[in-house]
PDB file of N, CA and C in Angstrom:
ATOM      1  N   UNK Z   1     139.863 105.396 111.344  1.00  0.00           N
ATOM      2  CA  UNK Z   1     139.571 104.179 110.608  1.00  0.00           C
ATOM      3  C   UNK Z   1     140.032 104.350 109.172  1.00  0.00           C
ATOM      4  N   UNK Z   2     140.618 103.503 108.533  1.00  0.00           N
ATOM      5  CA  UNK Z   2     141.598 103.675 107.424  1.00  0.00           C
ATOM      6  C   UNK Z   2     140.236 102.494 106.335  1.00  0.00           C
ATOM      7  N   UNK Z   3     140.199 103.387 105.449  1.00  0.00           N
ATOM      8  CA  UNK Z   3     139.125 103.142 104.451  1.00  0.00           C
ATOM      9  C   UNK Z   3     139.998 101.846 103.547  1.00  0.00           C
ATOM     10  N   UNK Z   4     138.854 101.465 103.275  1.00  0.00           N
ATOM     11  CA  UNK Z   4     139.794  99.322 102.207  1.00  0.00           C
ATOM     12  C   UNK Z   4     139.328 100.354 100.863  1.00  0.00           C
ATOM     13  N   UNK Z   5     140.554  99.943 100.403  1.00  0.00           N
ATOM     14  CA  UNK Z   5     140.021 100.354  99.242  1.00  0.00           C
ATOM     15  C   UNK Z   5     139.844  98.998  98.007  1.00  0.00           C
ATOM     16  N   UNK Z   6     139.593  99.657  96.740  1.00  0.00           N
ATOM     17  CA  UNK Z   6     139.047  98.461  95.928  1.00  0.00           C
ATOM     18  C   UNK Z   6     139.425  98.595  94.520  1.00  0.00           C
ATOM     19  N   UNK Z   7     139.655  97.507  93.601  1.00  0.00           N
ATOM     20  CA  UNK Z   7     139.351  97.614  92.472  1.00  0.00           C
ATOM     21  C   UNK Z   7     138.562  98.018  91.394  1.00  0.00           C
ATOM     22  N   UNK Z   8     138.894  98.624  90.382  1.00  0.00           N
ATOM     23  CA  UNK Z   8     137.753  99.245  89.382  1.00  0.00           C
ATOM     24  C   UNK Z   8     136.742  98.359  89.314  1.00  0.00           C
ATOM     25  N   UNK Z   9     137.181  96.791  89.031  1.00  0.00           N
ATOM     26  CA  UNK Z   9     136.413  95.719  88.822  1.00  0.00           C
ATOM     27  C   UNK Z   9     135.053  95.589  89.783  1.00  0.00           C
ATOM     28  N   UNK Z  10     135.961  95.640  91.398  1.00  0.00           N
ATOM     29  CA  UNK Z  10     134.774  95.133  92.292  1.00  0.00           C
ATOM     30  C   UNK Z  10     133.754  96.614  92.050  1.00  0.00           C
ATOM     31  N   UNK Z  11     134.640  97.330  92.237  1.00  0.00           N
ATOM     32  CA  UNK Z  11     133.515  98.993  92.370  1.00  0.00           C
ATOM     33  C   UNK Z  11     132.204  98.849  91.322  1.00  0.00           C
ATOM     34  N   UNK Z  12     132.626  98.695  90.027  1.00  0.00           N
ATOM     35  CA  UNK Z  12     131.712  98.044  88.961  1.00  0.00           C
ATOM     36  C   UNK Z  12     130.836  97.183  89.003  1.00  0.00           C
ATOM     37  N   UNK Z  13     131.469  95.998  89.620  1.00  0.00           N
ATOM     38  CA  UNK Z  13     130.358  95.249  89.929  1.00  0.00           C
ATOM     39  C   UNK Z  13     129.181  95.417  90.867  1.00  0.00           C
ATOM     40  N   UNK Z  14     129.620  96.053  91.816  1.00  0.00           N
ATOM     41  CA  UNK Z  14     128.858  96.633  93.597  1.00  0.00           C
ATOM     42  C   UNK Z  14     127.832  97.447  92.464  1.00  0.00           C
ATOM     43  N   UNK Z  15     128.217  98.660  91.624  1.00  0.00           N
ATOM     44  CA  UNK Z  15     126.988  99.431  91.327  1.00  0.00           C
ATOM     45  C   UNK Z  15     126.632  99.191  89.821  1.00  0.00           C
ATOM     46  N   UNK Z  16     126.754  97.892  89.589  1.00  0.00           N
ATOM     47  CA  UNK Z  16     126.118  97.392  88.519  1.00  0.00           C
ATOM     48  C   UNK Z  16     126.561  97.758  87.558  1.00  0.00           C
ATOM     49  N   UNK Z  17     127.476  98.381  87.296  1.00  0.00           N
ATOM     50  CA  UNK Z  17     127.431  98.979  85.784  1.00  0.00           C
ATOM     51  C   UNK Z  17     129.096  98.315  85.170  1.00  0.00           C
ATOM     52  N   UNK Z  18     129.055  99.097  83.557  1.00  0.00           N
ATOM     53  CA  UNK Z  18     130.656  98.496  83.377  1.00  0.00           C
ATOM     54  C   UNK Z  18     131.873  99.611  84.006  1.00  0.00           C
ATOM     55  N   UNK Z  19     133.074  98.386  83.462  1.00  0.00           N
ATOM     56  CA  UNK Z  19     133.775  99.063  83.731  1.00  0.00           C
ATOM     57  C   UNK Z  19     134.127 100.546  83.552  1.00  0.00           C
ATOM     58  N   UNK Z  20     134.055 100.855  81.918  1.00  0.00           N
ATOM     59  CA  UNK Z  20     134.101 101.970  81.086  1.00  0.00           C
ATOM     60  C   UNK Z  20     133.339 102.927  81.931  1.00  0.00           C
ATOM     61  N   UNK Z  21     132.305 102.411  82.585  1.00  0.00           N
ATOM     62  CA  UNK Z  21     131.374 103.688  82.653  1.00  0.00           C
ATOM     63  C   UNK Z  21     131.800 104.243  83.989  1.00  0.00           C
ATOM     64  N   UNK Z  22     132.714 103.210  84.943  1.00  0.00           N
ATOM     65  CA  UNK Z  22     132.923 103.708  85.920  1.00  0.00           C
ATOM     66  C   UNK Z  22     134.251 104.611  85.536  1.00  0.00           C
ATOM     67  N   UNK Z  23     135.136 104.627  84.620  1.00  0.00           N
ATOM     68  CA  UNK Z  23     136.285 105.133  84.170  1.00  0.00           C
ATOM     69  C   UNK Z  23     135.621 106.444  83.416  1.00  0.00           C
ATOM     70  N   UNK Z  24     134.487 106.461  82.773  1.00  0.00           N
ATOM     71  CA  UNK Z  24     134.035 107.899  82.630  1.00  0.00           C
ATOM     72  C   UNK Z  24     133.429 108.348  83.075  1.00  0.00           C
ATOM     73  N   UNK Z  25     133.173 108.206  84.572  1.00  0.00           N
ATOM     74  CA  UNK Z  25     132.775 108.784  85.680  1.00  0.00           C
ATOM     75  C   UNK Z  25     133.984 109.346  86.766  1.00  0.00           C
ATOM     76  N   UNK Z  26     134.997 108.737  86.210  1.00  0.00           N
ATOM     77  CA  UNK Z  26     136.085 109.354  87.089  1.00  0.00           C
ATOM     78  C   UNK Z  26     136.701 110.666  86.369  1.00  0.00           C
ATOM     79  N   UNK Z  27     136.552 110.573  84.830  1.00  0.00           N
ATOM     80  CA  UNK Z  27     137.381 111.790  83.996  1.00  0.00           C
ATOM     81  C   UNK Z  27     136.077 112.025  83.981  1.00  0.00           C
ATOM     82  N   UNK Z  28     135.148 112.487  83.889  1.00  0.00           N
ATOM     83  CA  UNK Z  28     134.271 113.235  84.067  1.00  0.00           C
ATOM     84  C   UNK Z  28     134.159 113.929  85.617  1.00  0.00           C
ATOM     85  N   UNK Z  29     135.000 113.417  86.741  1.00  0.00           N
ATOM     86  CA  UNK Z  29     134.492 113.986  87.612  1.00  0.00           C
ATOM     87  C   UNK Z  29     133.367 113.754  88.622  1.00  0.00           C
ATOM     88  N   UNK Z  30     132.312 113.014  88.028  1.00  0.00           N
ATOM     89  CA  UNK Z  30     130.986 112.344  88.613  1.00  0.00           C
ATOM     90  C   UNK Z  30     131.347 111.595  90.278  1.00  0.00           C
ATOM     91  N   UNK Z  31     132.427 110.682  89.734  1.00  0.00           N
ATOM     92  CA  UNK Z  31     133.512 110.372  91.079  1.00  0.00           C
ATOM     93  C   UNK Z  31     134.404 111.441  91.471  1.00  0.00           C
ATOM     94  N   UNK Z  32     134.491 111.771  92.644  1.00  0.00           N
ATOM     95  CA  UNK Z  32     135.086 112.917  92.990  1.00  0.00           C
ATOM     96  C   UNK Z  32     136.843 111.897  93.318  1.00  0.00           C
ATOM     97  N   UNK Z  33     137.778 113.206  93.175  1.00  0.00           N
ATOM     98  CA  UNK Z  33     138.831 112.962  93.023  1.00  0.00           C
ATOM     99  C   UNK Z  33     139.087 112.659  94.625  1.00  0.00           C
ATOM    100  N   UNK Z  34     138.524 112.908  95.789  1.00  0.00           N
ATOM    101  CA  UNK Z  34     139.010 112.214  97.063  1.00  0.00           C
ATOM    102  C   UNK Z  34     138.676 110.921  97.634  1.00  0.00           C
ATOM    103  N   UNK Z  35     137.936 110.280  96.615  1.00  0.00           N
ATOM    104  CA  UNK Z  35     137.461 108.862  96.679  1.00  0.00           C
ATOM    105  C   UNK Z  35     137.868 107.658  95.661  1.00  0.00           C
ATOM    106  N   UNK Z  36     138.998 108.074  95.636  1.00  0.00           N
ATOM    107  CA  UNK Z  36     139.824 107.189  94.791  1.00  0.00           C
ATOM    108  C   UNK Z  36     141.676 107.252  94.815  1.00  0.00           C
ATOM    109  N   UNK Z  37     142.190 106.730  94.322  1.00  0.00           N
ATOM    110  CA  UNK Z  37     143.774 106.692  94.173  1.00  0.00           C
ATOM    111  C   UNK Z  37     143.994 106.361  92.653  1.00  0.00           C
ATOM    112  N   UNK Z  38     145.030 107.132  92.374  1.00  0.00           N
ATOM    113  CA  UNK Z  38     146.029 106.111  90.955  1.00  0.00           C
ATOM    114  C   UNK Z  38     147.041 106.339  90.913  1.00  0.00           C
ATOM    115  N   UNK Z  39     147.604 105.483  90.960  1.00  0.00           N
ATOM    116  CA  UNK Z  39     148.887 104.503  91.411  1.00  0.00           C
ATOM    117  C   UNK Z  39     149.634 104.298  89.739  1.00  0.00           C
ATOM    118  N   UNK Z  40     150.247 104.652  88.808  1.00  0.00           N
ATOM    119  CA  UNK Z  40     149.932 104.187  87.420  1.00  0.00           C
ATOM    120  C   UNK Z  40     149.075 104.187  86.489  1.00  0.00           C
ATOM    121  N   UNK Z  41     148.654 103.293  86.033  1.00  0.00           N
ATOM    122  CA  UNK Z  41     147.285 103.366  84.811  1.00  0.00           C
ATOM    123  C   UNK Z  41     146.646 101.910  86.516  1.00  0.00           C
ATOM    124  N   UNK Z  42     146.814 102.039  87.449  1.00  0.00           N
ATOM    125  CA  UNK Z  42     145.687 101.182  88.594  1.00  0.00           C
ATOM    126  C   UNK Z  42     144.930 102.393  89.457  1.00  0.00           C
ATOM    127  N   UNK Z  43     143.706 101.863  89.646  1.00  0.00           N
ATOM    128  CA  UNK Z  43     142.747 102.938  90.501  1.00  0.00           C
ATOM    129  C   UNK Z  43     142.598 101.950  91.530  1.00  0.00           C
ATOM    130  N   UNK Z  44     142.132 102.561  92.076  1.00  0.00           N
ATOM    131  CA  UNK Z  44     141.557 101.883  93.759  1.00  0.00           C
ATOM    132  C   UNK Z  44     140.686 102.697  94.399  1.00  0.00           C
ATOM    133  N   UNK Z  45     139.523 102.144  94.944  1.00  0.00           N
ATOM    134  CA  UNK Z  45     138.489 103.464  95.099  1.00  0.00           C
ATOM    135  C   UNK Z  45     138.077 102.803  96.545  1.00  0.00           C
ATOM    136  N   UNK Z  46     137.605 104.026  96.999  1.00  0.00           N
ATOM    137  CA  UNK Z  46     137.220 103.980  98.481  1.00  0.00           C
ATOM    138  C   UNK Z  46     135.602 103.507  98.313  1.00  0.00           C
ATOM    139  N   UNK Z  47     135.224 102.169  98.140  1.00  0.00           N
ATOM    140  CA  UNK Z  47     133.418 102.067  97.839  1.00  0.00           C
ATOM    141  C   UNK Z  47     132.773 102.687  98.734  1.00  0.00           C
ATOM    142  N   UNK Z  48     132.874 102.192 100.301  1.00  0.00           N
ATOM    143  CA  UNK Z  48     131.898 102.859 100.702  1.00  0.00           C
ATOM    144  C   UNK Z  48     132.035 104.291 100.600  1.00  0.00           C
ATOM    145  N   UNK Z  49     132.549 105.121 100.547  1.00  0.00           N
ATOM    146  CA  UNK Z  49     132.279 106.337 100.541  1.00  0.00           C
ATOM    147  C   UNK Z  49     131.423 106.756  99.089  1.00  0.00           C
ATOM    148  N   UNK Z  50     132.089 106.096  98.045  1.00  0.00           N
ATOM    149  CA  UNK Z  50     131.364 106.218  96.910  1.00  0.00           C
ATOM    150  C   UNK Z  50     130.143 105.869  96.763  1.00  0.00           C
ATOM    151  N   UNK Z  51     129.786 104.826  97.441  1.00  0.00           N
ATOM    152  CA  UNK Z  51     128.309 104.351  97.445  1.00  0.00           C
ATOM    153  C   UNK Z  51     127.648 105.274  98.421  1.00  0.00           C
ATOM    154  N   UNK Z  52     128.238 105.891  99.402  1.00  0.00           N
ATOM    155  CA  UNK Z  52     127.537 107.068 100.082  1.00  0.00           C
ATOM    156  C   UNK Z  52     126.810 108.335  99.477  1.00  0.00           C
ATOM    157  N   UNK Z  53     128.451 108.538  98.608  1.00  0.00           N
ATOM    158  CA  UNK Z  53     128.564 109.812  97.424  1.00  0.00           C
ATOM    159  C   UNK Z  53     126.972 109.635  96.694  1.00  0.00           C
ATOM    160  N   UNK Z  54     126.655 108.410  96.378  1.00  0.00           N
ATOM    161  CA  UNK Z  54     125.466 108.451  95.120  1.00  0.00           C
ATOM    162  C   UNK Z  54     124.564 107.749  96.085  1.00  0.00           C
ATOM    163  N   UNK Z  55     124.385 107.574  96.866  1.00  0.00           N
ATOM    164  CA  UNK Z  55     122.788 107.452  97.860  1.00  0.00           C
ATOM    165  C   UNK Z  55     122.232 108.589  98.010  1.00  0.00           C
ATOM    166  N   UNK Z  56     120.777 108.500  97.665  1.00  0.00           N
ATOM    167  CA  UNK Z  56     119.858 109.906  97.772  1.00  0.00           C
ATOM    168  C   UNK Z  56     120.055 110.387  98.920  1.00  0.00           C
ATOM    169  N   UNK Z  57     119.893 111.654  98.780  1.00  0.00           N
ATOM    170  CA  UNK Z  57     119.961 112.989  99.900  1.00  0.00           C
ATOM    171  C   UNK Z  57     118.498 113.084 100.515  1.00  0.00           C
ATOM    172  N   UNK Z  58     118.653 113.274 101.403  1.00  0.00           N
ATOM    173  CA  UNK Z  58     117.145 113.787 101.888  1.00  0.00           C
ATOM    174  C   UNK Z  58     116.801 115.085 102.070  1.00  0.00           C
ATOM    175  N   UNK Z  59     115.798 115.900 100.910  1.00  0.00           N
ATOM    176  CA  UNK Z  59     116.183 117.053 100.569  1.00  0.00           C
ATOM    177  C   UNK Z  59     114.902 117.673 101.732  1.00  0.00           C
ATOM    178  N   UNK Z  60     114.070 116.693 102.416  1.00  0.00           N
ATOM    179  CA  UNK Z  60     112.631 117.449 102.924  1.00  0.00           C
ATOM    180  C   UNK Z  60     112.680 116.697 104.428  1.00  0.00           C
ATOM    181  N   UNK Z  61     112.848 117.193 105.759  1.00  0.00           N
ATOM    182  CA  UNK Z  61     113.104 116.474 106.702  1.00  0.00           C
ATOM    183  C   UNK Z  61     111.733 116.072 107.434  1.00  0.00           C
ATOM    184  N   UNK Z  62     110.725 117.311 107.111  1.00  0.00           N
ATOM    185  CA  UNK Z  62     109.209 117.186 107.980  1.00  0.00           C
ATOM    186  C   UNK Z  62     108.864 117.267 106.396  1.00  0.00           C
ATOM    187  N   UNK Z  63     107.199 117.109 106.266  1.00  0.00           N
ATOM    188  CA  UNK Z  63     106.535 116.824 105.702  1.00  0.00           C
ATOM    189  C   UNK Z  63     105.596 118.021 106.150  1.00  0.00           C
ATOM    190  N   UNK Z  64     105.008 119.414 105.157  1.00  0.00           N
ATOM    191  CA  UNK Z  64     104.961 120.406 105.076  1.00  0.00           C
ATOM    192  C   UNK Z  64     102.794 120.064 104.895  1.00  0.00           C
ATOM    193  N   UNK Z  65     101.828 120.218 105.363  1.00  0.00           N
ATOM    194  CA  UNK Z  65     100.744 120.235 104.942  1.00  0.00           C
ATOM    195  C   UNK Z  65     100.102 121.142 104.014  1.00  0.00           C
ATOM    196  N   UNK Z  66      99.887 121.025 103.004  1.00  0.00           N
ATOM    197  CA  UNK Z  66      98.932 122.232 101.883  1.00  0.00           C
ATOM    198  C   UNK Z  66      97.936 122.214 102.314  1.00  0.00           C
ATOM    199  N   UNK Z  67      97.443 123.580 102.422  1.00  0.00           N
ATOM    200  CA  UNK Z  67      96.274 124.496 102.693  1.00  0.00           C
ATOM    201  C   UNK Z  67      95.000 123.407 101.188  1.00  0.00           C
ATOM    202  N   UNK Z  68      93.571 123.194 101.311  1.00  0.00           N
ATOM    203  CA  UNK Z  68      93.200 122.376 100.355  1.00  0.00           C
ATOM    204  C   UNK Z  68      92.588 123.219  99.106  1.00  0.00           C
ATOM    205  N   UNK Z  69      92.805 123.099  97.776  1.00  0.00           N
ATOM    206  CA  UNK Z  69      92.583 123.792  96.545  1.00  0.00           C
ATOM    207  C   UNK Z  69      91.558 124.690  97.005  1.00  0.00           C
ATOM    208  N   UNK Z  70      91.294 125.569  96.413  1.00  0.00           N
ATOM    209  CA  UNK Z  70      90.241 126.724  96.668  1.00  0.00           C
ATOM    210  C   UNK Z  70      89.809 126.933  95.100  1.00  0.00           C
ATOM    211  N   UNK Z  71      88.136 126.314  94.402  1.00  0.00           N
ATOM    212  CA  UNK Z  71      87.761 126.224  93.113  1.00  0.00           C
ATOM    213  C   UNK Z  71      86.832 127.023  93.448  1.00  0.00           C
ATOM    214  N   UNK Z  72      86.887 127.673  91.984  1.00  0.00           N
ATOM    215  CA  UNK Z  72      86.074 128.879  91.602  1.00  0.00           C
ATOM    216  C   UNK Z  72      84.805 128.339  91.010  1.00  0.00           C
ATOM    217  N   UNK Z  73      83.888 128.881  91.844  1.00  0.00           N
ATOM    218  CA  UNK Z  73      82.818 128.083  90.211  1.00  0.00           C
ATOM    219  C   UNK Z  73      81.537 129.315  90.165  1.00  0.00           C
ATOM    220  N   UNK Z  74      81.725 129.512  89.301  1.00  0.00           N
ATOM    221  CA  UNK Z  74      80.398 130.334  88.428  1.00  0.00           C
ATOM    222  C   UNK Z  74      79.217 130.173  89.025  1.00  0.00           C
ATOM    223  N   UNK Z  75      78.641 130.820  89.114  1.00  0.00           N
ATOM    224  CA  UNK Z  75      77.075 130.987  89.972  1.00  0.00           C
ATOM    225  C   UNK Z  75      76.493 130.042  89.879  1.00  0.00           C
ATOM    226  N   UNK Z  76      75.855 130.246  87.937  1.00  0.00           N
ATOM    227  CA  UNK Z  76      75.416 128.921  87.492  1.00  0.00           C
ATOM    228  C   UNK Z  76      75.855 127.282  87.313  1.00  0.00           C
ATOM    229  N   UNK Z  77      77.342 127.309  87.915  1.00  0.00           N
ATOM    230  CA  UNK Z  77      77.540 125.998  88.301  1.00  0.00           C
ATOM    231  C   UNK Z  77      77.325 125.899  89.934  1.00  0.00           C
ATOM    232  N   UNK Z  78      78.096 126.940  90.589  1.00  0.00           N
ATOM    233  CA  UNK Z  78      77.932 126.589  91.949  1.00  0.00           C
ATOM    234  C   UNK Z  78      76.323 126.116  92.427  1.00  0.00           C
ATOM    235  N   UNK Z  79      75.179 126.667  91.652  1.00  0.00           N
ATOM    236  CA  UNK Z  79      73.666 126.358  91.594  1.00  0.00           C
ATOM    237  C   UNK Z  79      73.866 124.925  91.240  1.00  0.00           C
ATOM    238  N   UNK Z  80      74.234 124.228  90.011  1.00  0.00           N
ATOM    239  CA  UNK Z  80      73.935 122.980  89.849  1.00  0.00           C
ATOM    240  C   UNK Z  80      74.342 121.687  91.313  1.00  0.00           C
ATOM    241  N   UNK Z  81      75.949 122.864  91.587  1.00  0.00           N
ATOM    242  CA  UNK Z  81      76.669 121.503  92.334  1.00  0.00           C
ATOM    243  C   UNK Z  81      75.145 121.468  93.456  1.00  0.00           C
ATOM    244  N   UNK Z  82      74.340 122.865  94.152  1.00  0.00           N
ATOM    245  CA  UNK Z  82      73.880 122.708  95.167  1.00  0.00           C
ATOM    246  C   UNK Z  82      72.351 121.730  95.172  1.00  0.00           C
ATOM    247  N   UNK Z  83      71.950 122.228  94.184  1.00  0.00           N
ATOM    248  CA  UNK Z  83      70.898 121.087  93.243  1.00  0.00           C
ATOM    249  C   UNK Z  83      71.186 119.809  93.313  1.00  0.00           C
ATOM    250  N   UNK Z  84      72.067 119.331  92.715  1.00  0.00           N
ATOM    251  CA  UNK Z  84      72.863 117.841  92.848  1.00  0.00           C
ATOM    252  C   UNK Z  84      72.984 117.106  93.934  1.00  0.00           C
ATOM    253  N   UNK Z  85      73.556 118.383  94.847  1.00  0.00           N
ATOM    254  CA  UNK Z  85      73.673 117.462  96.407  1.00  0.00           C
ATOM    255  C   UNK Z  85      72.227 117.657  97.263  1.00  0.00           C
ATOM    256  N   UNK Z  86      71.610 118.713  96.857  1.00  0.00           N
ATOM    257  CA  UNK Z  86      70.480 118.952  97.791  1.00  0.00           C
ATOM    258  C   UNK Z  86      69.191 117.567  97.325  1.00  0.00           C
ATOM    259  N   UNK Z  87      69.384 117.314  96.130  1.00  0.00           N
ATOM    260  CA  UNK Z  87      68.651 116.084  96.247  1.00  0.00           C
ATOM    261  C   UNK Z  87      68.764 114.818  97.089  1.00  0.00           C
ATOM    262  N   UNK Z  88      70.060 114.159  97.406  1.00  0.00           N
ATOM    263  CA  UNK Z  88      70.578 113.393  98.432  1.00  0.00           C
ATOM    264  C   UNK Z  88      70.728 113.699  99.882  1.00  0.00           C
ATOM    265  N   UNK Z  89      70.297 115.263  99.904  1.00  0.00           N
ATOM    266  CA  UNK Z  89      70.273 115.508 101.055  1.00  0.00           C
ATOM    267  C   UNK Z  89      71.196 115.221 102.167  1.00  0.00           C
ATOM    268  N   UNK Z  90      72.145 116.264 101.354  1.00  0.00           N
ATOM    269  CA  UNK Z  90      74.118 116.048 101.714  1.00  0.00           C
ATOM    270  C   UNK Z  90      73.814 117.522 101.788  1.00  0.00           C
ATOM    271  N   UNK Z  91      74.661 118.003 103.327  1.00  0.00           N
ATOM    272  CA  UNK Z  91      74.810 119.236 103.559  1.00  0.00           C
ATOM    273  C   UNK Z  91      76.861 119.407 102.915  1.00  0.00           C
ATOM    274  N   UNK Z  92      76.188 120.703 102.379  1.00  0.00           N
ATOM    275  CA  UNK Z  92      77.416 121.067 101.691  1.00  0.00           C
ATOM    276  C   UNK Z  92      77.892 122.652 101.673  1.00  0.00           C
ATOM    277  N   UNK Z  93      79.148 123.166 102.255  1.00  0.00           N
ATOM    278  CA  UNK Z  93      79.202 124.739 102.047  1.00  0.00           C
ATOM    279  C   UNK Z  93      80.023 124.757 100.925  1.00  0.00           C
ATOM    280  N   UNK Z  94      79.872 125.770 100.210  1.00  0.00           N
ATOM    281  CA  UNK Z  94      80.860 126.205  98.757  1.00  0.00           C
ATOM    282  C   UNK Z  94      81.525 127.042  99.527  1.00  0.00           C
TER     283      UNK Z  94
END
């Protein structure tokens, strides 16, 4: 499948920004040099691939569970928390 390519103009417009910024994204490199052509002082850029290029990555595929905080508490607090709850008569282990 043979990629359409496009004008600086449309490319600019598709990701919102100006022209300039898409032209110092190309001499900067940011646009990689296999997603584009120049032909003269004319570019032509391959969008979709470019709009691929800058769509987030998915850096985490499962979703990993944490073990739950483990708080330290001082005698004389761990006493208050048990005071506190033992009045409501809420069973609680520290």
């Amino acid at each position: 499948m043979t990629a359409t390519l496009v004008p600086i103009e449309d490319l600019a417009r598709t990701l919102t920004v100006s022209v300039t910024t898409v032209r110092s994204w190309v001499r900067t490199g940011l646009i990689p040099g296999d997603r584009y052509v120049k032909i003269g002082n004319t570019y032509r850029f391959d969008k979709e691939a470019i709009i691929d290029h800058f769509r987030p990555k998915k850096l985490v595929t499962e979703a990993v569970p944490l073990p739950p905080p483990k708080v330290e508490l001082s005698p004389e607090m761990e006493q208050l928390v048990l005071d506190f709850f033992a009045e409501d008569n809420v069973d609680i282990n520290l």
